[in-house]
Every structure is written in C-alpha cells, then in structure tokens.
Short mmCIF file of C-alpha atoms in Angstrom, two decimals:
data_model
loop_
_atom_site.label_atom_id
_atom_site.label_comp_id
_atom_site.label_asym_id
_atom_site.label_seq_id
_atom_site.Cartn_x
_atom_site.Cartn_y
_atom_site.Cartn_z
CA UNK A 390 15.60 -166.50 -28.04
CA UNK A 391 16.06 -169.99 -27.39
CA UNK A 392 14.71 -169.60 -24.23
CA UNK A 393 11.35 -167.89 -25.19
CA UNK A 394 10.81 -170.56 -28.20
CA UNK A 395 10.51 -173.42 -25.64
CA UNK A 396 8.50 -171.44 -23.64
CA UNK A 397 5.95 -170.99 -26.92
CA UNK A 398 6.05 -174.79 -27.38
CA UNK A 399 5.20 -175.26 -23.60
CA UNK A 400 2.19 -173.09 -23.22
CA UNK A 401 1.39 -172.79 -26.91
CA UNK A 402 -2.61 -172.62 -27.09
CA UNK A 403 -4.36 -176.13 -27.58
CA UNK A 404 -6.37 -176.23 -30.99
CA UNK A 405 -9.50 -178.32 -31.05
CA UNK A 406 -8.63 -181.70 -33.15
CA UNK A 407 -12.01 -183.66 -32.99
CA UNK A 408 -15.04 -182.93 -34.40
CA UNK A 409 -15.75 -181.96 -38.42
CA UNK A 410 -13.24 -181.28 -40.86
CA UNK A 411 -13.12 -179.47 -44.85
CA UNK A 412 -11.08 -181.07 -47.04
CA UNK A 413 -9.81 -179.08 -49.80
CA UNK A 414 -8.07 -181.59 -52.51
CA UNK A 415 -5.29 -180.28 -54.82
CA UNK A 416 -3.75 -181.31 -57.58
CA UNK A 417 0.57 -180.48 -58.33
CA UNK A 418 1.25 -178.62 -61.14
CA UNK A 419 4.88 -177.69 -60.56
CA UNK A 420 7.65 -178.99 -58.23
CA UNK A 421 7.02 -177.87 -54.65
CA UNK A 422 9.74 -176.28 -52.34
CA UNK A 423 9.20 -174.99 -48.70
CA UNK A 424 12.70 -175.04 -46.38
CA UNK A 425 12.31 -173.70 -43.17
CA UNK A 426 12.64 -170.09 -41.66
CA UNK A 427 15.65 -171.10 -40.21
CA UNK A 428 17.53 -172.26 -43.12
CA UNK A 429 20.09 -170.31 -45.02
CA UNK A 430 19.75 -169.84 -48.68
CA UNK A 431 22.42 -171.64 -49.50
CA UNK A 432 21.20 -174.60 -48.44
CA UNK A 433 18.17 -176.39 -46.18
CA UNK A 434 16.18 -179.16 -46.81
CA UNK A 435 12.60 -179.30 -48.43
CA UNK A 436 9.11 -179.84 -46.30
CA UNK A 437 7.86 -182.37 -47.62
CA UNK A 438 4.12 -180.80 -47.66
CA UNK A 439 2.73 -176.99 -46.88
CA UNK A 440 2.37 -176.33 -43.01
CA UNK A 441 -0.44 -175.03 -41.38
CA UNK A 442 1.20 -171.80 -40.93
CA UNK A 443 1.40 -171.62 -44.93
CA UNK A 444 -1.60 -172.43 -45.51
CA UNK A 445 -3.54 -169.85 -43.00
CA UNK A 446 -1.25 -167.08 -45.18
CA UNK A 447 -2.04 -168.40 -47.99
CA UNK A 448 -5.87 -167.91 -47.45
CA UNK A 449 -4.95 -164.22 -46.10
CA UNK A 450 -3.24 -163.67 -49.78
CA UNK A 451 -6.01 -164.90 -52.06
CA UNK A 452 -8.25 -162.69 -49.14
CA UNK A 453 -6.31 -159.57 -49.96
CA UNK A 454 -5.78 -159.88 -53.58
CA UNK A 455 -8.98 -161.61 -54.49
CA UNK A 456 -11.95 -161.53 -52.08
CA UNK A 457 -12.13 -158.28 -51.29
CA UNK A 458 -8.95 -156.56 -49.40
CA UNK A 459 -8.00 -155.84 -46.25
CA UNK A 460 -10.91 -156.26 -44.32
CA UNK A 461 -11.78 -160.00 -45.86
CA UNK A 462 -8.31 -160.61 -45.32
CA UNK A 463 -8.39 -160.07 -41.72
CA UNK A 464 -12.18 -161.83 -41.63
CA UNK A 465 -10.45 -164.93 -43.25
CA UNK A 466 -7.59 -164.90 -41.04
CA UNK A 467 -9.60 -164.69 -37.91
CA UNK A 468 -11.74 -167.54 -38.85
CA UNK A 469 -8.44 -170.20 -39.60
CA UNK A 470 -6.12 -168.85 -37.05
CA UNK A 471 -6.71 -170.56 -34.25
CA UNK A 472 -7.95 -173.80 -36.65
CA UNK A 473 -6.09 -177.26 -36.77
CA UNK A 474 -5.05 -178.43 -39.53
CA UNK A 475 -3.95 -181.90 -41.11
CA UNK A 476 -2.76 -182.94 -44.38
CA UNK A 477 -2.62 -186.45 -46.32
CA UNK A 478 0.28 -186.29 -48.79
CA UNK A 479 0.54 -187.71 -52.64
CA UNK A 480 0.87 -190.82 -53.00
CA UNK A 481 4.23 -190.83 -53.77
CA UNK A 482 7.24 -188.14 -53.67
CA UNK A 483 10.82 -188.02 -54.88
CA UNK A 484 12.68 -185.70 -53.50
CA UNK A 485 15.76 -184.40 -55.49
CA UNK A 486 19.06 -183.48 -54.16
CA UNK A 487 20.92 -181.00 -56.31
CA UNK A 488 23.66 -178.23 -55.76
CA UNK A 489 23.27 -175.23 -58.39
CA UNK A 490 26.41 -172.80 -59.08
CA UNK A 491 25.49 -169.34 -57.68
CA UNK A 492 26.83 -165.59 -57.46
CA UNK A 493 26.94 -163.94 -54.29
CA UNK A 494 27.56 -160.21 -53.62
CA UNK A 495 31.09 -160.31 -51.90
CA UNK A 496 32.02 -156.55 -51.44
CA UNK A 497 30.45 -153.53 -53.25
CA UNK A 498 29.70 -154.86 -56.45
CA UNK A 499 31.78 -157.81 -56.83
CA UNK A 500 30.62 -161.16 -56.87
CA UNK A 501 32.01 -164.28 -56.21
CA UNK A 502 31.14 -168.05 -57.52
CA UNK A 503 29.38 -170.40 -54.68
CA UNK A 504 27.60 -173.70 -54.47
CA UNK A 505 24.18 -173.98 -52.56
CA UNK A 506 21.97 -177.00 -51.96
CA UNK A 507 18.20 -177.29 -52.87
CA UNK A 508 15.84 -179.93 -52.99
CA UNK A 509 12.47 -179.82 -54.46
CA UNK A 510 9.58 -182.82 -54.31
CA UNK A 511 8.00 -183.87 -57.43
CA UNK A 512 4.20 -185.35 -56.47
CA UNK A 513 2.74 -187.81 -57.71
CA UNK A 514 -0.88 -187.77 -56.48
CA UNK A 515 -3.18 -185.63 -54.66
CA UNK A 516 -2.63 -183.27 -51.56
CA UNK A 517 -5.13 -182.98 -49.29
CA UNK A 518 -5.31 -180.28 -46.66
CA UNK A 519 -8.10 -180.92 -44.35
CA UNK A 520 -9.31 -177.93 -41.63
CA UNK A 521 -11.60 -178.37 -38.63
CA UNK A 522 -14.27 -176.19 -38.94
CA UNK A 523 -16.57 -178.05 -35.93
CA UNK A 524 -17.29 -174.14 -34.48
CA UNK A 525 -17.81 -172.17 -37.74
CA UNK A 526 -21.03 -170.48 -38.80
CA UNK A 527 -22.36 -171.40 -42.41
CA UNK A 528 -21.31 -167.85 -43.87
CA UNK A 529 -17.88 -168.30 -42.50
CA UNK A 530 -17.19 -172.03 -44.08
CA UNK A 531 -18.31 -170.57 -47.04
CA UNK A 532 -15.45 -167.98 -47.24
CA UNK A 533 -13.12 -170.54 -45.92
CA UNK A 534 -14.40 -172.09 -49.41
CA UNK A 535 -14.05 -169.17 -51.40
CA UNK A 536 -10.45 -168.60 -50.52
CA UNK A 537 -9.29 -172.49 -50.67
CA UNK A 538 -10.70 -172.57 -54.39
CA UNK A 539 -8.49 -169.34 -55.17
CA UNK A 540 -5.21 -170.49 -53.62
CA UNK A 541 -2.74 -171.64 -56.28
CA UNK A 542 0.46 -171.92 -54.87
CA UNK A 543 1.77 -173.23 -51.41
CA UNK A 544 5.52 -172.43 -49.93
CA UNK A 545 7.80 -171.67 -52.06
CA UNK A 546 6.32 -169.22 -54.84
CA UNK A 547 6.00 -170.69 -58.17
CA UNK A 548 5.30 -174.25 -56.10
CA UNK A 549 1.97 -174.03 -58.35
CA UNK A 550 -1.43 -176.51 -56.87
CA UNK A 551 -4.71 -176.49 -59.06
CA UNK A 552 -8.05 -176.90 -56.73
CA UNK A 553 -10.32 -180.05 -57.18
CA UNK A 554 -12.92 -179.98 -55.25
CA UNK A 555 -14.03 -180.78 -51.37
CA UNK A 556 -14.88 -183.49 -49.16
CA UNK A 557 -16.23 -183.35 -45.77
CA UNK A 558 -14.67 -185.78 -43.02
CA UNK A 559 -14.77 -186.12 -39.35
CA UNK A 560 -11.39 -186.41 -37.44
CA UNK A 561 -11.47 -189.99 -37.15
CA UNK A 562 -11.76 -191.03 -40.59
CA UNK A 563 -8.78 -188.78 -41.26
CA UNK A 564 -7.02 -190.87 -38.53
CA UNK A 565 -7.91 -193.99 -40.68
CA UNK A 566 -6.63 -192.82 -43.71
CA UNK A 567 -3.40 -191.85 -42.63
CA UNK A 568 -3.61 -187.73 -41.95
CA UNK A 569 -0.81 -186.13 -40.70
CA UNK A 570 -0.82 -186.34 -36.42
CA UNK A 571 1.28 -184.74 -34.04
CA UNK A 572 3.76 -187.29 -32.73
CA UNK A 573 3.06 -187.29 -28.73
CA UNK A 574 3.47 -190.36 -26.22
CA UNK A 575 0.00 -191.25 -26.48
CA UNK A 576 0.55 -192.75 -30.29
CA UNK A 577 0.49 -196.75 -29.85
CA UNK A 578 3.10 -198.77 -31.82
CA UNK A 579 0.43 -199.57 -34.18
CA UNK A 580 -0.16 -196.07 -34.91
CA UNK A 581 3.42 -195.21 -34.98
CA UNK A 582 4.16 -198.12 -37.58
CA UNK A 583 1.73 -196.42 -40.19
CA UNK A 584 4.28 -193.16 -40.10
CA UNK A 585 7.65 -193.89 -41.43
CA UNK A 586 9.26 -189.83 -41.31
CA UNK A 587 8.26 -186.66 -38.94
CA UNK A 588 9.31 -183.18 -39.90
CA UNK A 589 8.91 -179.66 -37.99
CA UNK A 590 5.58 -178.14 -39.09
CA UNK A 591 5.09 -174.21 -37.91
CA UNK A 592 1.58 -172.70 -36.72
CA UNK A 593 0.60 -169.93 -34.80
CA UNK A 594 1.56 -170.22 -30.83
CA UNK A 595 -1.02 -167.99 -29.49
CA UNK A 596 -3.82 -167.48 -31.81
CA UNK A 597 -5.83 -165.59 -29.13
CA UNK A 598 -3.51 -162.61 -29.43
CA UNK A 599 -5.69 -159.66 -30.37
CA UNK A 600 -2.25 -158.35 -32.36
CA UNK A 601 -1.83 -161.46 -34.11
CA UNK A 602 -3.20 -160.06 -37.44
CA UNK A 603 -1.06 -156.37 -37.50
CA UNK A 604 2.28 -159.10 -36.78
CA UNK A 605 1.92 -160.73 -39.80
CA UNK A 606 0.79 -157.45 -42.00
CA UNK A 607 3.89 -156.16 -43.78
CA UNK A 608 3.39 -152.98 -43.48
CA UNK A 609 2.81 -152.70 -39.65
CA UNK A 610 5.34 -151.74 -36.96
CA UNK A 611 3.92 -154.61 -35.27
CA UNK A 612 6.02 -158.35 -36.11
CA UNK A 613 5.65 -161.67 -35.41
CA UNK A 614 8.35 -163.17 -33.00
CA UNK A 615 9.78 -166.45 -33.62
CA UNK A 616 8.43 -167.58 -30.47
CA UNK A 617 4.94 -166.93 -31.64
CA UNK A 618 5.57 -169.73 -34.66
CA UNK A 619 6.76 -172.64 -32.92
CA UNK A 620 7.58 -175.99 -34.61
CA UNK A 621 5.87 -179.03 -34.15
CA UNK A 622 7.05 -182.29 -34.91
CA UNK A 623 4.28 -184.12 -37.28
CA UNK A 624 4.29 -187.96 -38.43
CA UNK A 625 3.40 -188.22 -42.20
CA UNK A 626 2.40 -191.57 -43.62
CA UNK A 627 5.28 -192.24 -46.02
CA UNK A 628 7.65 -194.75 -46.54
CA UNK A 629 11.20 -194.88 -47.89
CA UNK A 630 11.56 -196.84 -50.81
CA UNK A 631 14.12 -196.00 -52.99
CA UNK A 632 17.62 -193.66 -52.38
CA UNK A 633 20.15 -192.93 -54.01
CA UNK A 634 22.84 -189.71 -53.94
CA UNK A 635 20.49 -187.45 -56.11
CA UNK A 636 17.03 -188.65 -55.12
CA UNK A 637 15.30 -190.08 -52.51
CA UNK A 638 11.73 -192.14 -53.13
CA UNK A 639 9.03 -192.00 -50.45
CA UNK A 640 5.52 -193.58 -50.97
CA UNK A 641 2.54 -193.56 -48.81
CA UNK A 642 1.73 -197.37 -46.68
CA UNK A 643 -1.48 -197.96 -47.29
CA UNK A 644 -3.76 -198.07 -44.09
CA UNK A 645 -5.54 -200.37 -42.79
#
C-alpha cells in the first residue's frame, strides 16, 4: 500500500493554481477537530484547518441533503473535484491537549477503562476557504455559491462554521495575504519565513477518474483507495507563541 501511495503523490494530477479565486468567509461557532484517516481513535493530533478533501465532501453533503439530491450532488462534485483550493486561517488558534477516560469493548460485552488523547483548536478569527473557479461557467459558480452558504460544519461533526459572505480574489493577492501554499523547492526564504508550521492536507489524486464520484458514495460497491487521497504537505501562516503542557498558542505573522 505504501508502495501505490507514493506512486499517487508522484503522478497525482496537477490542479490549476493561477487565475480567479471564490472566497467563502466563515465564522467558528464551536471548537473544531479533524485528525487524520490514519490516526487511531485513541489518539492523533488535530488539523489545524479543513482540507480540501473536506471541503469538496462537504459541498457533496449540503448537495444531497439540501440542493436537490443525488443528481446536484454529483453536479457539485464534478464542478470542485478537480479544483484547488487554499485557505487563510483565524487569526489566532490554541490548540488544547487533553486525555479523556474512556470504555472500550474488551471481549463480548465487557469493557475495560482506557485513556485516549484529543486535541481540539479554539479560533479566534475568521476562516477563509478560497476555490479557483478561473474555468467555471456562471450557472456553475453559482451552485458552488449555493452549497458554500449551506455548509455548517467542517471535519469533525459538531466542528460547527456560520457563513459570512464572499470575496473574489485572484491567486496572487492570496499569495500576499498569507494563503495556505504547497511547500515545494521553488518557495524563496522570504516566502518560507512568512510560514512558521506545515501539516498533511488530503485531496483527490486523480480527479479525472470517471469512477471518482460512485468511490466516495456510501452505498456503492465502488471505494476510494488510499492511494487516490494522497497527502500533501501545506505551509500555513502561523506562528508559535505561547506553549505550555495543555495548550499550545499559534497566531498568524502578519504579511507584508
């Protein structure tokens, strides 16, 4: 498995990141929580923000449940899938670091006492999801619209976001202000010194695949291989400031 992994990250599909870019703002309304797939649940560290391959499911919930069904859903999904996308954090974060008692089912129906680990990021600020949208159609931003305004909850369920409004940006004024960028050799030292922490982000490896849609709908025979959602290490513009053992303080450097 190992094996076919790299080979996603290798030959994953290239997605365009120039051009025009929607920027849906949203405010925090709960704690947010995403580990990742890989994690146990006894323990794994938080994401710090959504990832692209959160948020394209997200808009393929609020297309299922709320615009319509199964066919919108699909519509939606084959309009982001293959989109880039970039995010500019809060502000500020503090992430806390807490172990919570637990029962887990030993044998039959015992259970037995455990420990597990969980951290969860408290915002303070704005998140800001911005998706290219340089090839779309009018009628096709507009869903993209329609299903940004109805999402209320990225990662972890219950990690509750309330919609704001939209802005409108091309790709380098999100490089000005400190978007998220994927951290390559190219990056100058200046760049790099704006970017204080990089975490795994997961997306969709091959969003040309005309099967792509039935792999992520639960009820088909059809699944999504771990290879097909590669990880991809992304620089976020925050700082350490503060730590300590049950939190740790990150704040965004302001650019410029």
């Amino acid at each position: 498995m190992a094996g076919k992994k790299t080979r996603a990250l290798k030959e994953r599909e290239p997605l365009k990141s120039s051009g025009k870019y929607l920027v849906a703002i949203y405010a925090p309304a709960s704690i947010f929580s995403l580990r990742m797939s890989p994690s146990s649940s006894t323990g794994g560290k938080t994401l710090f923000i959504p990832t692209p391959y959160s948020v394209k499911l997200a808009l393929v919930d609020v297309g299922f449940r709320l615009l319509g069904g199964f066919i919108t859903a699909e519509k939606i999904f084959n309009i982001v899938k293959d989109k880039h996308i970039r995010f500019l954090p809060p502000q500020h974060i503090v992430i806390t670091h807490t172990f919570q008692k637990m029962l887990r089912e030993d044998s039959g129906s015992l259970y037995k006492e455990t420990i597990n680990y969980r951290e969860y990021c408290f915002y303070r600020g704005n998140l800001k999801i911005a998706t290219n949208i340089s090839d779309l159609k009018t009628d096709e931003i507009e869903l993209l619209k329609k299903g940004l305004i109805l999402i209320n909850y990225f990662g972890k369920r219950g990690s509750f976001f309330q919609f704001i409004g939209f802005e409108e940006k091309s790709n380098e004024e999100l490089d000005d202000e400190g978007y998220t960028r994927i951290k390559d050799t190219s990056l100058t030292k200046q760049i790099l010194e704006r970017y204080g922490i990089a975490q795994p982000l997961d997306d969709f490896a091959y969003p040309s695949d005309p099967k792509l849609f039935s792999k992520i709908n639960s009820y088909s025979s059809e699944k999504l291989d771990k290879s097909e959602r590669p990880y991809t290490l992304t620089l976020l513009p925050y700082h350490l400031i503060r730590s300590s053992y049950g939190y740790t303080y990150w704040s965004r450097k302001k650019q410029g």
